[in-house]
PDB file of C-alpha atoms in Angstrom:
ATOM      1  CA  LEU E   1     102.125  71.201 101.113  1.00 51.00           C
ATOM      2  CA  GLN E   2     104.888  70.837  98.543  1.00 49.00           C
ATOM      3  CA  TRP E   3     108.348  69.384  99.066  1.00 53.00           C
ATOM      4  CA  ARG E   4     111.529  69.294  97.031  1.00 51.00           C
ATOM      5  CA  LEU E   5     114.135  66.506  97.160  1.00 52.00           C
ATOM      6  CA  PHE E   6     117.656  66.433  95.885  1.00 44.00           C
ATOM      7  CA  THR E   7     119.472  63.264  94.808  1.00 45.00           C
ATOM      8  CA  TRP E   8     123.036  62.354  95.387  1.00 41.00           C
ATOM      9  CA  PRO E   9     125.049  59.164  94.810  1.00 43.00           C
ATOM     10  CA  ARG E  10     125.560  56.957  97.843  1.00 52.00           C
ATOM     11  CA  SER E  11     128.940  57.664  99.468  1.00 47.00           C
ATOM     12  CA  TYR E  12     131.464  54.847  99.423  1.00 50.00           C
ATOM     13  CA  ALA E  13     134.785  54.334 100.981  1.00 50.00           C
ATOM     14  CA  THR E  14     137.706  52.295  99.674  1.00 50.00           C
ATOM     15  CA  SER E  15     139.919  50.664 102.220  1.00 48.00           C
ATOM     16  CA  THR E  16     143.680  51.210 102.017  1.00 49.00           C
ATOM     17  CA  MET E  17     144.433  49.997 105.513  1.00 47.00           C
ATOM     18  CA  THR E  18     147.037  47.301 105.995  1.00 50.00           C
ATOM     19  CA  GLU E  19     145.515  45.777 109.131  1.00 64.00           C
ATOM     20  CA  ARG E  20     142.606  43.359 109.060  1.00 70.00           C
ATOM     21  CA  PHE E  21     139.422  45.115 107.829  1.00 84.00           C
ATOM     22  CA  ASP E  22     136.431  42.813 107.245  1.00 88.00           C
ATOM     23  CA  CYS E  23     132.741  43.094 106.266  1.00 90.00           C
ATOM     24  CA  TYR E  24     130.590  43.059 109.378  1.00 88.00           C
ATOM     25  CA  TYR E  25     128.374  40.321 107.952  1.00 88.00           C
ATOM     26  CA  CYS E  26     130.363  37.997 105.681  1.00 90.00           C
ATOM     27  CA  ARG E  27     133.765  38.777 107.215  1.00 90.00           C
ATOM     28  CA  ASP E  28     135.187  39.198 103.743  1.00 86.00           C
ATOM     29  CA  ASN E  29     138.313  41.310 103.722  1.00 87.00           C
ATOM     30  CA  LEU E  30     137.498  44.853 102.527  1.00 85.00           C
ATOM     31  CA  HIS E  31     141.033  45.928 101.682  1.00 84.00           C
ATOM     32  CA  GLY E  32     141.012  47.574  98.251  1.00 81.00           C
ATOM     33  CA  LYS E  33     137.249  47.086  97.878  1.00 84.00           C
ATOM     34  CA  LYS E  34     134.178  49.318  97.987  1.00 85.00           C
ATOM     35  CA  TYR E  35     132.176  49.189 101.152  1.00 86.00           C
ATOM     36  CA  VAL E  36     129.323  51.047 102.799  1.00 86.00           C
ATOM     37  CA  LYS E  37     129.296  52.370 106.319  1.00 85.00           C
ATOM     38  CA  LYS E  38     125.915  51.489 107.809  1.00 82.00           C
ATOM     39  CA  ASP E  39     125.142  52.336 111.450  1.00 82.00           C
ATOM     40  CA  GLU E  40     128.860  52.545 112.195  1.00 82.00           C
ATOM     41  CA  LYS E  41     129.314  49.107 110.639  1.00 86.00           C
ATOM     42  CA  HIS E  42     131.399  48.457 107.537  1.00 88.00           C
ATOM     43  CA  VAL E  43     129.520  46.388 105.006  1.00 89.00           C
ATOM     44  CA  CYS E  44     130.545  45.087 101.613  1.00 90.00           C
ATOM     45  CA  THR E  45     128.297  46.096  98.728  1.00 88.00           C
ATOM     46  CA  LYS E  46     127.059  42.555  98.274  1.00 88.00           C
ATOM     47  CA  CYS E  47     125.908  42.222 101.889  1.00 91.00           C
ATOM     48  CA  PHE E  48     124.533  45.735 101.839  1.00 89.00           C
ATOM     49  CA  ASP E  49     122.292  44.931  98.848  1.00 87.00           C
ATOM     50  CA  LYS E  50     121.201  41.685 100.463  1.00 88.00           C
ATOM     51  CA  LEU E  51     120.822  42.675 104.118  1.00 88.00           C
ATOM     52  CA  CYS E  52     120.799  46.444 104.581  1.00 88.00           C
ATOM     53  CA  ALA E  53     119.287  48.066 101.492  1.00 88.00           C
ATOM     54  CA  ASN E  54     116.008  49.957 101.899  1.00 89.00           C
ATOM     55  CA  THR E  55     112.996  48.756  99.888  1.00 90.00           C
ATOM     56  CA  CYS E  56     111.683  51.130  97.215  1.00 92.00           C
ATOM     57  CA  ALA E  57     108.161  52.309  98.077  1.00 89.00           C
ATOM     58  CA  GLU E  58     107.192  52.164  94.413  1.00 89.00           C
ATOM     59  CA  CYS E  59     108.681  49.042  92.839  1.00 90.00           C
ATOM     60  CA  ARG E  60     109.184  47.149  96.145  1.00 90.00           C
ATOM     61  CA  ARG E  61     112.746  46.156  95.158  1.00 90.00           C
ATOM     62  CA  PRO E  62     115.887  46.809  97.221  1.00 90.00           C
ATOM     63  CA  ILE E  63     117.715  50.069  96.575  1.00 88.00           C
ATOM     64  CA  GLY E  64     121.233  48.771  95.993  1.00 87.00           C
ATOM     65  CA  ALA E  65     124.514  50.337  96.990  1.00 86.00           C
ATOM     66  CA  ASP E  66     125.131  51.545  93.441  1.00 83.00           C
ATOM     67  CA  ALA E  67     121.687  53.191  93.107  1.00 86.00           C
ATOM     68  CA  LYS E  68     120.664  56.738  93.913  1.00 88.00           C
ATOM     69  CA  GLU E  69     118.154  56.790  96.764  1.00 88.00           C
ATOM     70  CA  LEU E  70     115.496  59.359  97.675  1.00 90.00           C
ATOM     71  CA  ASN E  71     113.984  59.628 101.148  1.00 86.00           C
ATOM     72  CA  HIS E  72     110.857  61.317 102.469  1.00 87.00           C
ATOM     73  CA  LYS E  73     109.208  60.726 105.857  1.00 83.00           C
ATOM     74  CA  ASN E  74     110.823  57.328 106.410  1.00 85.00           C
ATOM     75  CA  ARG E  75     109.975  56.144 102.904  1.00 89.00           C
ATOM     76  CA  HIS E  76     112.544  55.371 100.206  1.00 91.00           C
ATOM     77  CA  TRP E  77     112.592  55.325  96.408  1.00 90.00           C
ATOM     78  CA  HIS E  78     114.901  54.617  93.522  1.00 91.00           C
ATOM     79  CA  GLU E  79     115.506  57.910  91.755  1.00 90.00           C
ATOM     80  CA  ASP E  80     113.736  56.626  88.620  1.00 90.00           C
ATOM     81  CA  CYS E  81     110.774  55.367  90.698  1.00 91.00           C
ATOM     82  CA  PHE E  82     110.118  58.724  92.327  1.00 91.00           C
ATOM     83  CA  ARG E  83     107.438  59.869  89.857  1.00 91.00           C
ATOM     84  CA  CYS E  84     104.040  61.545  89.931  1.00 91.00           C
ATOM     85  CA  ALA E  85     101.349  58.912  90.488  1.00 88.00           C
ATOM     86  CA  LYS E  86      99.122  60.698  87.989  1.00 87.00           C
ATOM     87  CA  CYS E  87     101.231  61.891  85.060  1.00 89.00           C
ATOM     88  CA  TYR E  88     104.427  59.891  85.817  1.00 90.00           C
ATOM     89  CA  LYS E  89     106.614  62.975  85.647  1.00 90.00           C
ATOM     90  CA  PRO E  90     110.041  62.416  87.349  1.00 89.00           C
ATOM     91  CA  LEU E  91     110.127  64.359  90.618  1.00 89.00           C
ATOM     92  CA  ALA E  92     113.716  63.886  91.821  1.00 86.00           C
ATOM     93  CA  ASN E  93     114.437  67.629  91.540  1.00 84.00           C
ATOM     94  CA  GLU E  94     110.880  68.963  91.324  1.00 84.00           C
ATOM     95  CA  PRO E  95     108.312  70.206  93.852  1.00 82.00           C
ATOM     96  CA  PHE E  96     105.835  67.510  94.858  1.00 83.00           C
ATOM     97  CA  SER E  97     103.020  66.830  97.317  1.00 79.00           C
ATOM     98  CA  ALA E  98     102.566  63.718  99.440  1.00 81.00           C
ATOM     99  CA  ARG E  99      98.917  62.709  99.824  1.00 78.00           C
ATOM    100  CA  ASP E 100      97.360  60.971 102.807  1.00 75.00           C
ATOM    101  CA  ASP E 101      96.940  57.795 100.773  1.00 78.00           C
ATOM    102  CA  GLY E 102     100.706  57.657 100.219  1.00 80.00           C
ATOM    103  CA  LYS E 103     100.669  58.795  96.607  1.00 85.00           C
ATOM    104  CA  ILE E 104     103.272  61.279  95.420  1.00 86.00           C
ATOM    105  CA  MET E 105     102.108  63.893  92.917  1.00 86.00           C
ATOM    106  CA  CYS E 106     103.607  66.816  91.070  1.00 86.00           C
ATOM    107  CA  GLY E 107     102.336  70.250  92.034  1.00 76.00           C
ATOM    108  CA  LYS E 108      99.970  70.504  89.065  1.00 77.00           C
ATOM    109  CA  CYS E 109      98.343  67.099  89.515  1.00 81.00           C
ATOM    110  CA  GLY E 110      98.161  67.553  93.278  1.00 75.00           C
ATOM    111  CA  SER E 111      96.283  70.824  92.830  1.00 69.00           C
ATOM    112  CA  ARG E 112      93.892  69.218  90.369  1.00 70.00           C
ATOM    113  CA  GLU E 113      93.264  66.294  92.672  1.00 70.00           C
ATOM    114  CA  ASP E 114      92.824  68.230  95.914  1.00 64.00           C
ATOM    115  CA  GLY E 115      91.775  71.681  94.714  1.00 65.00           C
ATOM    116  CA  ASN E 116      88.318  73.239  94.747  1.00 76.00           C
ATOM    117  CA  ARG E 117      86.140  72.510  91.751  1.00 80.00           C
ATOM    118  CA  CYS E 118      84.280  75.178  89.798  1.00 86.00           C
ATOM    119  CA  GLN E 119      80.523  75.084  90.423  1.00 85.00           C
ATOM    120  CA  ALA E 120      79.842  75.679  86.709  1.00 87.00           C
ATOM    121  CA  CYS E 121      82.289  73.516  84.734  1.00 87.00           C
ATOM    122  CA  TYR E 122      83.332  71.188  87.606  1.00 78.00           C
ATOM    123  CA  LYS E 123      86.987  71.532  86.644  1.00 83.00           C
ATOM    124  CA  VAL E 124      89.599  72.275  89.298  1.00 80.00           C
ATOM    125  CA  VAL E 125      90.230  75.917  90.114  1.00 83.00           C
ATOM    126  CA  MET E 126      94.023  76.028  90.048  1.00 79.00           C
ATOM    127  CA  PRO E 127      95.810  78.052  92.743  1.00 75.00           C
ATOM    128  CA  GLY E 128      96.766  81.522  91.560  1.00 76.00           C
ATOM    129  CA  THR E 129      94.095  81.718  88.844  1.00 84.00           C
ATOM    130  CA  GLN E 130      91.307  84.322  88.775  1.00 88.00           C
ATOM    131  CA  ASN E 131      88.268  82.973  90.597  1.00 90.00           C
ATOM    132  CA  VAL E 132      85.116  84.030  92.438  1.00 91.00           C
ATOM    133  CA  GLU E 133      84.115  82.806  95.890  1.00 90.00           C
ATOM    134  CA  TYR E 134      80.484  83.181  96.974  1.00 89.00           C
ATOM    135  CA  LYS E 135      78.671  81.417  99.814  1.00 86.00           C
ATOM    136  CA  LYS E 136      81.643  79.077 100.405  1.00 83.00           C
ATOM    137  CA  LYS E 137      81.620  77.977  96.759  1.00 86.00           C
ATOM    138  CA  VAL E 138      84.115  78.789  94.021  1.00 89.00           C
ATOM    139  CA  TRP E 139      83.933  79.465  90.273  1.00 91.00           C
ATOM    140  CA  HIS E 140      86.433  80.261  87.560  1.00 91.00           C
ATOM    141  CA  GLU E 141      86.037  83.976  86.893  1.00 92.00           C
ATOM    142  CA  GLU E 142      84.813  83.308  83.358  1.00 93.00           C
ATOM    143  CA  CYS E 143      82.343  80.661  84.634  1.00 93.00           C
ATOM    144  CA  PHE E 144      80.623  82.985  87.128  1.00 94.00           C
ATOM    145  CA  THR E 145      77.993  84.229  84.668  1.00 94.00           C
ATOM    146  CA  CYS E 146      74.549  85.819  84.727  1.00 94.00           C
ATOM    147  CA  PHE E 147      71.771  83.212  84.501  1.00 92.00           C
ATOM    148  CA  GLU E 148      69.877  85.391  81.999  1.00 91.00           C
ATOM    149  CA  CYS E 149      72.424  86.968  79.607  1.00 93.00           C
ATOM    150  CA  LYS E 150      75.197  84.365  80.201  1.00 92.00           C
ATOM    151  CA  GLN E 151      77.865  87.091  80.410  1.00 93.00           C
ATOM    152  CA  PRO E 152      80.613  86.870  83.094  1.00 93.00           C
ATOM    153  CA  ILE E 153      79.817  88.988  86.157  1.00 91.00           C
ATOM    154  CA  ARG E 154      83.482  89.871  86.831  1.00 88.00           C
ATOM    155  CA  SER E 155      83.612  93.131  88.848  1.00 85.00           C
ATOM    156  CA  GLN E 156      79.907  93.997  88.440  1.00 86.00           C
ATOM    157  CA  SER E 157      77.443  93.882  91.291  1.00 86.00           C
ATOM    158  CA  PHE E 158      75.045  90.925  91.154  1.00 90.00           C
ATOM    159  CA  LEU E 159      71.946  89.551  92.868  1.00 87.00           C
ATOM    160  CA  ASN E 160      70.749  86.016  93.417  1.00 87.00           C
ATOM    161  CA  LYS E 161      67.297  84.506  92.996  1.00 86.00           C
ATOM    162  CA  GLY E 162      67.347  81.097  94.614  1.00 84.00           C
ATOM    163  CA  ASP E 163      70.481  79.384  93.291  1.00 83.00           C
ATOM    164  CA  ASP E 164      70.640  81.553  90.166  1.00 89.00           C
ATOM    165  CA  ILE E 165      72.932  84.567  89.802  1.00 91.00           C
ATOM    166  CA  TYR E 166      71.886  87.689  87.865  1.00 92.00           C
ATOM    167  CA  CYS E 167      73.752  90.808  86.839  1.00 91.00           C
ATOM    168  CA  GLY E 168      72.068  94.028  87.973  1.00 86.00           C
ATOM    169  CA  PRO E 169      70.435  94.949  84.631  1.00 86.00           C
ATOM    170  CA  CYS E 170      69.023  91.439  84.035  1.00 89.00           C
ATOM    171  CA  HIS E 171      67.710  91.175  87.588  1.00 85.00           C
ATOM    172  CA  ASP E 172      65.946  94.526  87.279  1.00 82.00           C
ATOM    173  CA  LYS E 173      64.526  93.626  83.885  1.00 83.00           C
ATOM    174  CA  LYS E 174      63.210  90.263  85.051  1.00 82.00           C
ATOM    175  CA  PHE E 175      62.115  90.887  88.645  1.00 81.00           C
ATOM    176  CA  ALA E 176      61.874  94.612  89.449  1.00 79.00           C
ATOM    177  CA  LYS E 177      58.486  96.392  89.446  1.00 84.00           C
ATOM    178  CA  LYS E 178      57.767  98.460  86.320  1.00 85.00           C
ATOM    179  CA  CYS E 179      56.909 102.130  86.586  1.00 87.00           C
ATOM    180  CA  PHE E 180      53.252 102.762  85.655  1.00 85.00           C
ATOM    181  CA  HIS E 181      54.302 105.806  83.616  1.00 83.00           C
ATOM    182  CA  CYS E 182      57.523 104.904  81.745  1.00 86.00           C
ATOM    183  CA  LYS E 183      57.245 101.086  82.033  1.00 83.00           C
ATOM    184  CA  GLN E 184      60.927 100.848  83.056  1.00 84.00           C
ATOM    185  CA  PRO E 185      62.147  98.873  86.132  1.00 83.00           C
ATOM    186  CA  ILE E 186      62.162 100.637  89.497  1.00 82.00           C
ATOM    187  CA  THR E 187      65.547  99.790  91.001  1.00 75.00           C
ATOM    188  CA  SER E 188      65.318 101.882  94.191  1.00 74.00           C
ATOM    189  CA  GLY E 189      62.770 103.963  96.058  1.00 73.00           C
ATOM    190  CA  GLY E 190      59.645 104.778  94.064  1.00 79.00           C
ATOM    191  CA  ILE E 191      56.070 105.798  94.852  1.00 82.00           C
ATOM    192  CA  SER E 192      52.883 103.759  95.006  1.00 82.00           C
ATOM    193  CA  TYR E 193      49.613 105.376  93.914  1.00 84.00           C
ATOM    194  CA  GLN E 194      46.343 103.480  93.470  1.00 80.00           C
ATOM    195  CA  ASP E 195      48.289 100.215  93.788  1.00 80.00           C
ATOM    196  CA  GLN E 196      50.556 101.201  90.897  1.00 83.00           C
ATOM    197  CA  PRO E 197      54.337 101.740  91.258  1.00 86.00           C
ATOM    198  CA  TRP E 198      56.010 104.891  89.928  1.00 85.00           C
ATOM    199  CA  HIS E 199      59.522 106.279  89.757  1.00 85.00           C
ATOM    200  CA  SER E 200      59.560 109.337  92.002  1.00 84.00           C
ATOM    201  CA  GLU E 201      60.931 111.329  89.035  1.00 84.00           C
ATOM    202  CA  CYS E 202      58.018 110.130  86.875  1.00 86.00           C
ATOM    203  CA  PHE E 203      55.342 111.123  89.381  1.00 88.00           C
ATOM    204  CA  VAL E 204      54.986 114.731  88.147  1.00 89.00           C
ATOM    205  CA  CYS E 205      52.189 117.101  87.174  1.00 91.00           C
ATOM    206  CA  ARG E 206      51.120 116.478  83.584  1.00 87.00           C
ATOM    207  CA  THR E 207      50.972 120.197  82.874  1.00 86.00           C
ATOM    208  CA  CYS E 208      53.836 121.946  84.718  1.00 91.00           C
ATOM    209  CA  ARG E 209      56.028 118.840  85.359  1.00 87.00           C
ATOM    210  CA  LYS E 210      56.330 119.678  89.052  1.00 88.00           C
ATOM    211  CA  ASN E 211      57.314 116.681  91.191  1.00 85.00           C
ATOM    212  CA  LEU E 212      54.290 115.612  93.221  1.00 84.00           C
ATOM    213  CA  ALA E 213      55.951 113.396  95.827  1.00 81.00           C
ATOM    214  CA  GLY E 214      54.853 114.594  99.258  1.00 78.00           C
ATOM    215  CA  THR E 215      52.469 117.274  97.919  1.00 81.00           C
ATOM    216  CA  ARG E 216      48.703 117.529  97.294  1.00 83.00           C
ATOM    217  CA  PHE E 217      47.599 116.399  93.860  1.00 84.00           C
ATOM    218  CA  THR E 218      44.665 114.894  92.021  1.00 82.00           C
ATOM    219  CA  SER E 219      44.193 112.662  88.998  1.00 80.00           C
ATOM    220  CA  HIS E 220      42.109 112.895  85.857  1.00 80.00           C
ATOM    221  CA  GLU E 221      41.888 110.265  83.114  1.00 79.00           C
ATOM    222  CA  GLU E 222      44.983 108.401  84.433  1.00 78.00           C
ATOM    223  CA  HIS E 223      47.048 111.594  84.614  1.00 84.00           C
ATOM    224  CA  VAL E 224      48.096 113.377  87.785  1.00 86.00           C
ATOM    225  CA  TYR E 225      48.051 117.153  88.326  1.00 89.00           C
ATOM    226  CA  CYS E 226      49.185 119.543  91.000  1.00 88.00           C
ATOM    227  CA  VAL E 227      46.364 121.515  92.628  1.00 85.00           C
ATOM    228  CA  ASP E 228      47.074 124.734  90.731  1.00 84.00           C
ATOM    229  CA  CYS E 229      47.229 123.114  87.275  1.00 88.00           C
ATOM    230  CA  TYR E 230      44.140 121.041  87.961  1.00 85.00           C
ATOM    231  CA  LYS E 231      42.207 124.190  88.843  1.00 83.00           C
ATOM    232  CA  THR E 232      43.300 126.105  85.750  1.00 81.00           C
ATOM    233  CA  SER E 233      43.549 123.347  83.138  1.00 81.00           C
ATOM    234  CA  VAL E 234      41.198 120.517  84.044  1.00 81.00           C
ATOM    235  CA  ALA E 235      38.578 121.380  86.640  1.00 82.00           C
ATOM    236  CA  LYS E 236      35.067 122.410  85.577  1.00 83.00           C
ATOM    237  CA  GLN E 237      33.930 125.910  86.482  1.00 83.00           C
ATOM    238  CA  CYS E 238      31.084 126.287  88.930  1.00 85.00           C
ATOM    239  CA  ASN E 239      28.079 127.891  87.194  1.00 83.00           C
ATOM    240  CA  GLY E 240      27.259 129.675  90.434  1.00 83.00           C
ATOM    241  CA  CYS E 241      30.499 131.138  91.900  1.00 84.00           C
ATOM    242  CA  LYS E 242      32.536 130.813  88.663  1.00 80.00           C
ATOM    243  CA  ASN E 243      35.411 129.165  90.596  1.00 82.00           C
ATOM    244  CA  PRO E 244      36.917 125.801  89.612  1.00 83.00           C
ATOM    245  CA  ILE E 245      35.339 122.677  91.061  1.00 80.00           C
ATOM    246  CA  THR E 246      38.410 120.852  92.377  1.00 76.00           C
ATOM    247  CA  GLY E 247      36.985 118.416  94.897  1.00 67.00           C
ATOM    248  CA  PHE E 248      39.479 119.641  97.534  1.00 66.00           C
ATOM    249  CA  GLY E 249      38.180 120.444 100.995  1.00 60.00           C
ATOM    250  CA  HIS E 250      34.728 122.063 101.265  1.00 57.00           C
ATOM    251  CA  GLY E 251      32.476 121.481  98.300  1.00 51.00           C
ATOM    252  CA  THR E 252      33.485 117.995  97.373  1.00 67.00           C
ATOM    253  CA  ASN E 253      30.019 117.118  96.032  1.00 81.00           C
ATOM    254  CA  VAL E 254      29.052 118.415  92.580  1.00 83.00           C
ATOM    255  CA  VAL E 255      25.666 119.004  90.910  1.00 86.00           C
ATOM    256  CA  ASN E 256      25.553 118.523  87.136  1.00 84.00           C
ATOM    257  CA  TYR E 257      22.629 119.539  84.947  1.00 85.00           C
ATOM    258  CA  GLU E 258      22.468 119.909  81.161  1.00 81.00           C
ATOM    259  CA  GLY E 259      26.178 120.500  80.695  1.00 76.00           C
ATOM    260  CA  HIS E 260      26.505 122.852  83.655  1.00 84.00           C
ATOM    261  CA  SER E 261      28.121 122.117  87.006  1.00 83.00           C
ATOM    262  CA  TRP E 262      27.831 123.620  90.470  1.00 84.00           C
ATOM    263  CA  HIS E 263      29.452 123.161  93.826  1.00 84.00           C
ATOM    264  CA  GLU E 264      26.773 121.579  95.983  1.00 84.00           C
ATOM    265  CA  TYR E 265      26.957 124.550  98.313  1.00 85.00           C
ATOM    266  CA  CYS E 266      26.447 126.903  95.334  1.00 86.00           C
ATOM    267  CA  PHE E 267      23.348 125.124  94.045  1.00 87.00           C
ATOM    268  CA  ASN E 268      20.848 127.425  95.807  1.00 89.00           C
ATOM    269  CA  CYS E 269      17.663 129.277  94.935  1.00 91.00           C
ATOM    270  CA  LYS E 270      18.525 132.636  93.405  1.00 87.00           C
ATOM    271  CA  LYS E 271      15.853 134.411  95.409  1.00 87.00           C
ATOM    272  CA  CYS E 272      15.635 132.736  98.847  1.00 89.00           C
ATOM    273  CA  SER E 273      19.042 130.984  98.864  1.00 85.00           C
ATOM    274  CA  LEU E 274      17.480 127.635  99.786  1.00 87.00           C
ATOM    275  CA  SER E 275      19.816 124.746  99.007  1.00 85.00           C
ATOM    276  CA  LEU E 276      18.332 122.800  96.108  1.00 83.00           C
ATOM    277  CA  ALA E 277      20.682 119.795  96.189  1.00 83.00           C
ATOM    278  CA  ASN E 278      18.597 116.632  95.843  1.00 84.00           C
ATOM    279  CA  LYS E 279      15.441 118.766  95.586  1.00 88.00           C
ATOM    280  CA  ARG E 280      13.097 119.905  92.819  1.00 89.00           C
ATOM    281  CA  PHE E 281      14.117 123.173  91.146  1.00 90.00           C
ATOM    282  CA  VAL E 282      13.264 125.459  88.218  1.00 88.00           C
ATOM    283  CA  ILE E 283      15.957 126.882  85.954  1.00 85.00           C
ATOM    284  CA  ASN E 284      15.494 130.188  84.158  1.00 83.00           C
ATOM    285  CA  GLY E 285      18.424 131.293  82.022  1.00 79.00           C
ATOM    286  CA  GLU E 286      21.528 131.139  84.232  1.00 80.00           C
ATOM    287  CA  ASN E 287      19.517 131.163  87.471  1.00 85.00           C
ATOM    288  CA  ILE E 288      17.857 128.422  89.490  1.00 87.00           C
ATOM    289  CA  TYR E 289      14.842 128.785  91.773  1.00 90.00           C
ATOM    290  CA  CYS E 290      12.948 126.694  94.241  1.00 93.00           C
ATOM    291  CA  PRO E 291       9.344 125.885  93.088  1.00 91.00           C
ATOM    292  CA  ASP E 292       7.822 128.423  95.515  1.00 88.00           C
ATOM    293  CA  CYS E 293       9.974 131.323  94.337  1.00 91.00           C
ATOM    294  CA  ALA E 294       9.473 130.322  90.742  1.00 88.00           C
ATOM    295  CA  LYS E 295       5.677 130.587  91.154  1.00 87.00           C
ATOM    296  CA  LYS E 296       5.979 134.075  92.648  1.00 82.00           C
ATOM    297  CA  LEU E 297       8.118 135.154  89.696  1.00 78.00           C
TER     298      LEU E 297
END
């Protein structure tokens, strides 16, 4: 709270009365002399200084009849004694603040003494200056900086990690998961596949670039493919039915022999159609036979 005082000279009266007019204390005649009216009593200046003058709160001396006096909350000062307790600036006609300990301070020193202190530089945050308040703490705007890049946050969004503050880009760079494909931070959303994080826009078919989020797909040598592209571009061709071996649905198991592959359900004797998976067989050209049919042929 700031106050402002104004000084004025003490008012005097000069007696011109012809009848008896004496000082209340010393009974000295006041005709033609200066006197002070104090509590409806007429007092000569000498008695006033000795018996009635208020004591200055600063220098502890009486404030005489000829001195200018300042008053605030039942306390009194000589005009020259009414100064800031910190910088000694005269405050007779200036705003000031009265502290609980009785000290009088100018507005600037009062703000420094009582104001909030910046959490970074520990200097006072002066009223009216740009500042940042966060979790009941205050910083100068230029002191509220990213822990990593040391740049002021200002109007940017920010995130905290413990007691440290990070701008968005530095937080993502330091703490966000990295996409398995592009190695860049994943700031929102994303897909997890085989315990690896991906941007949803990076999780696409290697061949046609179709987004695979929420669709059927398969992988080959760390690359992912949609079903159609896997069939046409990657999958081996069954030596029996000539269709791609995709591993989807029926026919998941595969038989491989000397560079050729079959669906398990296609690996049958050419003559009797007996399934030869996990059994002895005879191969003749492109055809396979069970041992019994091979003997007959």
